[in-house]
């Protein structure tokens, strides 16, 4: 997952923070002009699903279809650890 997140760093988005959990991923990023969030997520999901299925010796769906996103408009929309973002 980390490799997939880093792959388009600086080309499609700017990664600000991320955390890989046992069954999901949290990502904070700024999309670069002309990029679409759903297409970026599709890329992450398809690449990592193929790799995970290969490692696990299985096939088929890996990620849930839906995702949850939140738009951070300014510093009042979100604050990171200790309010330092």
Tab-separated table of N, CA, C and O in Angstrom:
chain	number	residue	atom	x	y	z
A	1	UNK	N	0.824	-1.181	0.000
A	1	UNK	CA	0.000	0.000	0.000
A	1	UNK	C	0.869	1.245	0.000
A	1	UNK	O	0.600	2.192	-0.729
A	2	UNK	N	1.904	1.247	0.806
A	2	UNK	CA	2.789	2.410	0.889
A	2	UNK	C	3.414	2.714	-0.470
A	2	UNK	O	3.499	3.876	-0.873
A	3	UNK	N	3.843	1.675	-1.180
A	3	UNK	CA	4.424	1.886	-2.518
A	3	UNK	C	3.401	2.484	-3.475
A	3	UNK	O	3.728	3.355	-4.280
A	4	UNK	N	2.173	2.018	-3.395
A	4	UNK	CA	1.116	2.549	-4.274
A	4	UNK	C	0.859	4.023	-3.968
A	4	UNK	O	0.674	4.829	-4.883
A	5	UNK	N	0.846	4.393	-2.699
A	5	UNK	CA	0.624	5.785	-2.328
A	5	UNK	C	1.766	6.678	-2.810
A	5	UNK	O	1.543	7.783	-3.284
A	6	UNK	N	2.980	6.192	-2.703
A	6	UNK	CA	4.141	6.992	-3.099
A	6	UNK	C	4.327	7.096	-4.607
A	6	UNK	O	4.986	8.008	-5.082
A	7	UNK	N	3.757	6.160	-5.355
A	7	UNK	CA	4.029	6.069	-6.794
A	7	UNK	C	3.713	7.366	-7.546
A	7	UNK	O	4.506	7.834	-8.352
A	8	UNK	N	2.548	7.949	-7.325
A	8	UNK	CA	2.139	9.156	-8.049
A	8	UNK	C	2.347	10.432	-7.240
A	8	UNK	O	1.884	11.502	-7.618
A	9	UNK	N	3.040	10.320	-6.098
A	9	UNK	CA	3.348	11.476	-5.266
A	9	UNK	C	4.053	12.539	-6.116
A	9	UNK	O	5.009	12.252	-6.817
A	10	UNK	N	3.528	13.746	-6.084
A	10	UNK	CA	4.126	14.845	-6.838
A	10	UNK	C	3.682	14.930	-8.284
A	10	UNK	O	3.949	15.924	-8.951
A	11	UNK	N	3.000	13.886	-8.777
A	11	UNK	CA	2.531	13.882	-10.167
A	11	UNK	C	1.014	14.026	-10.250
A	11	UNK	O	0.507	14.724	-11.118
A	12	UNK	N	0.304	13.333	-9.371
A	12	UNK	CA	-1.162	13.415	-9.334
A	12	UNK	C	-1.669	14.065	-8.051
A	12	UNK	O	-2.762	14.604	-8.022
A	13	UNK	N	-0.895	13.996	-7.007
A	13	UNK	CA	-1.290	14.530	-5.711
A	13	UNK	C	-0.049	14.796	-4.874
A	13	UNK	O	1.057	14.337	-5.192
A	14	UNK	N	-0.266	15.509	-3.796
A	14	UNK	CA	0.775	15.738	-2.802
A	14	UNK	C	0.342	15.047	-1.512
A	14	UNK	O	-0.686	15.395	-0.939
A	15	UNK	N	1.078	14.040	-1.111
A	15	UNK	CA	0.758	13.321	0.127
A	15	UNK	C	1.122	14.177	1.322
A	15	UNK	O	2.236	14.686	1.417
A	16	UNK	N	0.185	14.348	2.225
A	16	UNK	CA	0.427	15.106	3.445
A	16	UNK	C	0.587	14.178	4.646
A	16	UNK	O	1.399	14.431	5.526
A	17	UNK	N	-0.198	13.108	4.672
A	17	UNK	CA	-0.120	12.115	5.751
A	17	UNK	C	-0.847	10.861	5.300
A	17	UNK	O	-1.751	10.923	4.480
A	18	UNK	N	-0.444	9.722	5.822
A	18	UNK	CA	-1.148	8.476	5.538
A	18	UNK	C	-0.836	7.472	6.633
A	18	UNK	O	0.173	7.569	7.308
A	19	UNK	N	-1.770	6.532	6.800
A	19	UNK	CA	-1.620	5.487	7.808
A	19	UNK	C	-2.305	4.228	7.290
A	19	UNK	O	-3.491	4.252	6.965
A	20	UNK	N	-1.555	3.153	7.193
A	20	UNK	CA	-2.114	1.871	6.764
A	20	UNK	C	-2.547	1.108	8.003
A	20	UNK	O	-1.726	0.816	8.877
A	21	UNK	N	-3.837	0.815	8.082
A	21	UNK	CA	-4.417	0.084	9.200
A	21	UNK	C	-4.602	-1.375	8.765
A	21	UNK	O	-4.459	-1.701	7.591
A	22	UNK	N	-4.947	-2.276	9.691
A	22	UNK	CA	-5.107	-3.689	9.311
A	22	UNK	C	-6.155	-3.935	8.217
A	22	UNK	O	-5.987	-4.834	7.396
A	23	UNK	N	-7.233	-3.134	8.190
A	23	UNK	CA	-8.276	-3.401	7.193
A	23	UNK	C	-8.728	-2.158	6.427
A	23	UNK	O	-9.760	-2.175	5.778
A	24	UNK	N	-7.977	-1.077	6.516
A	24	UNK	CA	-8.294	0.126	5.753
A	24	UNK	C	-7.094	1.070	5.769
A	24	UNK	O	-6.091	0.786	6.412
A	25	UNK	N	-7.221	2.162	5.044
A	25	UNK	CA	-6.128	3.117	4.910
A	25	UNK	C	-6.669	4.524	5.108
A	25	UNK	O	-7.766	4.839	4.634
A	26	UNK	N	-5.913	5.354	5.799
A	26	UNK	CA	-6.240	6.774	5.923
A	26	UNK	C	-5.212	7.547	5.094
A	26	UNK	O	-4.011	7.293	5.227
A	27	UNK	N	-5.679	8.471	4.271
A	27	UNK	CA	-4.778	9.278	3.450
A	27	UNK	C	-5.240	10.726	3.493
A	27	UNK	O	-6.426	11.010	3.349
A	28	UNK	N	-4.284	11.620	3.688
A	28	UNK	CA	-4.542	13.047	3.561
A	28	UNK	C	-3.656	13.508	2.420
A	28	UNK	O	-2.428	13.350	2.469
A	29	UNK	N	-4.278	14.020	1.377
A	29	UNK	CA	-3.506	14.461	0.218
A	29	UNK	C	-4.171	15.666	-0.431
A	29	UNK	O	-5.348	15.934	-0.205
A	30	UNK	N	-3.395	16.357	-1.224
A	30	UNK	CA	-3.916	17.469	-2.018
A	30	UNK	C	-3.799	17.052	-3.473
A	30	UNK	O	-2.699	16.784	-3.962
A	31	UNK	N	-4.944	16.947	-4.139
A	31	UNK	CA	-4.930	16.593	-5.553
A	31	UNK	C	-4.318	17.733	-6.349
A	31	UNK	O	-4.574	18.907	-6.077
A	32	UNK	N	-3.530	17.397	-7.339
A	32	UNK	CA	-2.956	18.408	-8.218
A	32	UNK	C	-3.992	18.780	-9.274
A	32	UNK	O	-4.939	18.017	-9.528
A	33	UNK	N	-3.852	19.944	-9.896
A	33	UNK	CA	-4.842	20.394	-10.880
A	33	UNK	C	-5.114	19.342	-11.959
A	33	UNK	O	-4.189	18.688	-12.457
A	34	UNK	N	-6.394	19.168	-12.270
A	34	UNK	CA	-6.814	18.234	-13.309
A	34	UNK	C	-6.991	16.801	-12.848
A	34	UNK	O	-7.357	15.939	-13.648
A	35	UNK	N	-6.746	16.515	-11.575
A	35	UNK	CA	-6.874	15.149	-11.064
A	35	UNK	C	-8.248	14.943	-10.446
A	35	UNK	O	-8.856	15.864	-9.919
A	36	UNK	N	-8.710	13.709	-10.513
A	36	UNK	CA	-10.022	13.340	-10.003
A	36	UNK	C	-9.842	12.327	-8.872
A	36	UNK	O	-9.164	11.303	-9.063
A	37	UNK	N	-10.437	12.589	-7.713
A	37	UNK	CA	-10.265	11.718	-6.555
A	37	UNK	C	-10.680	10.281	-6.855
A	37	UNK	O	-9.973	9.333	-6.493
A	38	UNK	N	-11.797	10.088	-7.526
A	38	UNK	CA	-12.255	8.714	-7.788
A	38	UNK	C	-11.263	7.949	-8.661
A	38	UNK	O	-11.047	6.756	-8.461
A	39	UNK	N	-10.625	8.620	-9.597
A	39	UNK	CA	-9.635	7.945	-10.452
A	39	UNK	C	-8.349	7.642	-9.698
A	39	UNK	O	-7.732	6.599	-9.902
A	40	UNK	N	-7.947	8.537	-8.821
A	40	UNK	CA	-6.768	8.280	-7.984
A	40	UNK	C	-7.035	7.071	-7.093
A	40	UNK	O	-6.223	6.149	-7.004
A	41	UNK	N	-8.197	7.036	-6.436
A	41	UNK	CA	-8.543	5.902	-5.574
A	41	UNK	C	-8.652	4.607	-6.363
A	41	UNK	O	-8.220	3.552	-5.892
A	42	UNK	N	-9.216	4.669	-7.549
A	42	UNK	CA	-9.317	3.471	-8.394
A	42	UNK	C	-7.927	2.915	-8.686
A	42	UNK	O	-7.705	1.720	-8.646
A	43	UNK	N	-6.983	3.800	-8.954
A	43	UNK	CA	-5.609	3.354	-9.206
A	43	UNK	C	-5.005	2.673	-7.996
A	43	UNK	O	-4.397	1.602	-8.105
A	44	UNK	N	-5.154	3.291	-6.815
A	44	UNK	CA	-4.634	2.667	-5.597
A	44	UNK	C	-5.273	1.314	-5.365
A	44	UNK	O	-4.603	0.334	-5.074
A	45	UNK	N	-6.596	1.259	-5.487
A	45	UNK	CA	-7.322	0.027	-5.182
A	45	UNK	C	-7.006	-1.089	-6.172
A	45	UNK	O	-6.805	-2.244	-5.761
A	46	UNK	N	-6.958	-0.788	-7.446
A	46	UNK	CA	-6.712	-1.852	-8.427
A	46	UNK	C	-5.289	-2.389	-8.298
A	46	UNK	O	-5.072	-3.603	-8.315
A	47	UNK	N	-4.303	-1.510	-8.143
A	47	UNK	CA	-2.916	-1.951	-8.004
A	47	UNK	C	-2.730	-2.803	-6.752
A	47	UNK	O	-2.178	-3.898	-6.798
A	48	UNK	N	-3.216	-2.303	-5.618
A	48	UNK	CA	-3.014	-3.032	-4.364
A	48	UNK	C	-3.835	-4.313	-4.299
A	48	UNK	O	-3.388	-5.302	-3.714
A	49	UNK	N	-5.014	-4.333	-4.899
A	49	UNK	CA	-5.817	-5.567	-4.919
A	49	UNK	C	-5.100	-6.655	-5.703
A	49	UNK	O	-5.057	-7.811	-5.263
A	50	UNK	N	-4.540	-6.301	-6.858
A	50	UNK	CA	-3.800	-7.292	-7.654
A	50	UNK	C	-2.621	-7.846	-6.866
A	50	UNK	O	-2.395	-9.056	-6.822
A	51	UNK	N	-1.858	-6.953	-6.239
A	51	UNK	CA	-0.681	-7.393	-5.479
A	51	UNK	C	-1.082	-8.237	-4.267
A	51	UNK	O	-0.463	-9.270	-3.995
A	52	UNK	N	-2.082	-7.801	-3.523
A	52	UNK	CA	-2.519	-8.545	-2.336
A	52	UNK	C	-3.040	-9.925	-2.731
A	52	UNK	O	-2.704	-10.928	-2.080
A	53	UNK	N	-3.849	-9.991	-3.769
A	53	UNK	CA	-4.369	-11.290	-4.216
A	53	UNK	C	-3.240	-12.200	-4.677
A	53	UNK	O	-3.269	-13.406	-4.428
A	54	UNK	N	-2.247	-11.630	-5.328
A	54	UNK	CA	-1.091	-12.417	-5.769
A	54	UNK	C	-0.351	-12.998	-4.555
A	54	UNK	O	-0.033	-14.190	-4.511
A	55	UNK	N	-0.099	-12.169	-3.554
A	55	UNK	CA	0.598	-12.609	-2.346
A	55	UNK	C	-0.212	-13.664	-1.592
A	55	UNK	O	0.335	-14.647	-1.088
A	56	UNK	N	-1.532	-13.463	-1.539
A	56	UNK	CA	-2.409	-14.377	-0.803
A	56	UNK	C	-2.824	-15.605	-1.600
A	56	UNK	O	-3.488	-16.491	-1.075
A	57	UNK	N	-2.448	-15.650	-2.886
A	57	UNK	CA	-2.809	-16.790	-3.723
A	57	UNK	C	-4.292	-16.893	-3.976
A	57	UNK	O	-4.852	-17.983	-3.997
A	58	UNK	N	-4.945	-15.762	-4.154
A	58	UNK	CA	-6.387	-15.758	-4.385
A	58	UNK	C	-6.720	-14.802	-5.512
A	58	UNK	O	-5.838	-14.183	-6.082
A	59	UNK	N	-7.991	-14.701	-5.830
A	59	UNK	CA	-8.441	-13.766	-6.859
A	59	UNK	C	-9.773	-13.178	-6.424
A	59	UNK	O	-10.349	-13.599	-5.428
A	60	UNK	N	-10.238	-12.212	-7.179
A	60	UNK	CA	-11.526	-11.607	-6.873
A	60	UNK	C	-11.396	-10.282	-6.150
A	60	UNK	O	-10.311	-9.730	-6.009
A	61	UNK	N	-12.539	-9.800	-5.675
A	61	UNK	CA	-12.584	-8.510	-5.002
A	61	UNK	C	-11.737	-8.474	-3.745
A	61	UNK	O	-11.603	-9.474	-3.044
A	62	UNK	N	-11.181	-7.318	-3.488
A	62	UNK	CA	-10.356	-7.160	-2.300
A	62	UNK	C	-10.841	-5.990	-1.451
A	62	UNK	O	-11.010	-6.114	-0.261
A	63	UNK	N	-11.054	-4.855	-2.069
A	63	UNK	CA	-11.515	-3.650	-1.376
A	63	UNK	C	-13.023	-3.504	-1.509
A	63	UNK	O	-13.612	-3.955	-2.482
A	64	UNK	N	-13.635	-2.819	-0.544
A	64	UNK	CA	-15.043	-2.465	-0.691
A	64	UNK	C	-15.162	-1.441	-1.812
A	64	UNK	O	-14.240	-0.669	-2.064
A	65	UNK	N	-16.297	-1.419	-2.466
A	65	UNK	CA	-16.499	-0.496	-3.585
A	65	UNK	C	-16.518	0.958	-3.142
A	65	UNK	O	-15.968	1.825	-3.793
A	66	UNK	N	-17.165	1.227	-2.036
A	66	UNK	CA	-17.319	2.610	-1.605
A	66	UNK	C	-16.102	3.078	-0.813
A	66	UNK	O	-15.264	2.298	-0.404
A	67	UNK	N	-16.027	4.376	-0.607
A	67	UNK	CA	-14.998	4.967	0.228
A	67	UNK	C	-15.595	6.199	0.898
A	67	UNK	O	-16.634	6.694	0.494
A	68	UNK	N	-14.928	6.653	1.930
A	68	UNK	CA	-15.385	7.838	2.638
A	68	UNK	C	-14.343	8.920	2.427
A	68	UNK	O	-13.151	8.685	2.614
A	69	UNK	N	-14.771	10.087	2.001
A	69	UNK	CA	-13.829	11.189	1.867
A	69	UNK	C	-14.361	12.416	2.578
A	69	UNK	O	-15.555	12.548	2.820
A	70	UNK	N	-13.441	13.281	2.920
A	70	UNK	CA	-13.798	14.517	3.603
A	70	UNK	C	-12.948	15.631	3.021
A	70	UNK	O	-11.726	15.505	2.932
A	71	UNK	N	-13.578	16.699	2.627
A	71	UNK	CA	-12.884	17.845	2.059
A	71	UNK	C	-12.394	18.750	3.179
A	71	UNK	O	-13.170	19.139	4.059
A	72	UNK	N	-11.130	19.058	3.156
A	72	UNK	CA	-10.553	19.979	4.131
A	72	UNK	C	-10.409	21.322	3.439
A	72	UNK	O	-9.586	21.487	2.547
A	73	UNK	N	-11.236	22.263	3.823
A	73	UNK	CA	-11.264	23.563	3.160
A	73	UNK	C	-10.238	24.546	3.720
A	73	UNK	O	-9.688	25.355	3.009
A	74	UNK	N	-10.022	24.473	5.028
A	74	UNK	CA	-9.081	25.381	5.680
A	74	UNK	C	-8.685	24.789	7.023
A	74	UNK	O	-9.093	23.683	7.365
A	75	UNK	N	-7.883	25.515	7.788
A	75	UNK	CA	-7.387	25.015	9.058
A	75	UNK	C	-8.457	24.714	10.073
A	75	UNK	O	-8.241	23.929	11.001
A	76	UNK	N	-9.642	25.299	9.922
A	76	UNK	CA	-10.711	25.020	10.880
A	76	UNK	C	-11.449	23.730	10.558
A	76	UNK	O	-12.175	23.214	11.390
A	77	UNK	N	-11.275	23.192	9.351
A	77	UNK	CA	-11.950	21.956	8.956
A	77	UNK	C	-11.335	20.718	9.589
A	77	UNK	O	-11.990	19.715	9.758
A	78	UNK	N	-10.054	20.814	9.905
A	78	UNK	CA	-9.367	19.638	10.416
A	78	UNK	C	-8.112	20.072	11.144
A	78	UNK	O	-7.430	21.001	10.729
A	79	UNK	N	-7.810	19.370	12.198
A	79	UNK	CA	-6.524	19.600	12.848
A	79	UNK	C	-5.894	18.257	13.134
A	79	UNK	O	-6.568	17.312	13.498
A	80	UNK	N	-4.615	18.172	12.917
A	80	UNK	CA	-3.894	16.933	13.103
A	80	UNK	C	-3.486	16.742	14.552
A	80	UNK	O	-4.008	17.396	15.447
A	81	UNK	N	-2.534	15.844	14.796
A	81	UNK	CA	-2.070	15.574	16.160
A	81	UNK	C	-1.651	16.870	16.857
A	81	UNK	O	-0.940	17.685	16.289
A	82	UNK	N	-2.146	17.073	18.024
A	82	UNK	CA	-1.824	18.268	18.820
A	82	UNK	C	-2.249	19.558	18.116
A	82	UNK	O	-1.710	20.626	18.398
A	83	UNK	N	-3.159	19.472	17.171
A	83	UNK	CA	-3.631	20.654	16.463
A	83	UNK	C	-2.587	21.258	15.541
A	83	UNK	O	-2.689	22.424	15.177
A	84	UNK	N	-1.595	20.492	15.146
A	84	UNK	CA	-0.485	21.045	14.363
A	84	UNK	C	-0.594	20.711	12.880
A	84	UNK	O	0.150	19.904	12.361
A	85	UNK	N	-1.508	21.291	12.178
A	85	UNK	CA	-1.567	21.113	10.724
A	85	UNK	C	-1.826	22.429	10.150
A	85	UNK	O	-2.274	23.072	9.605
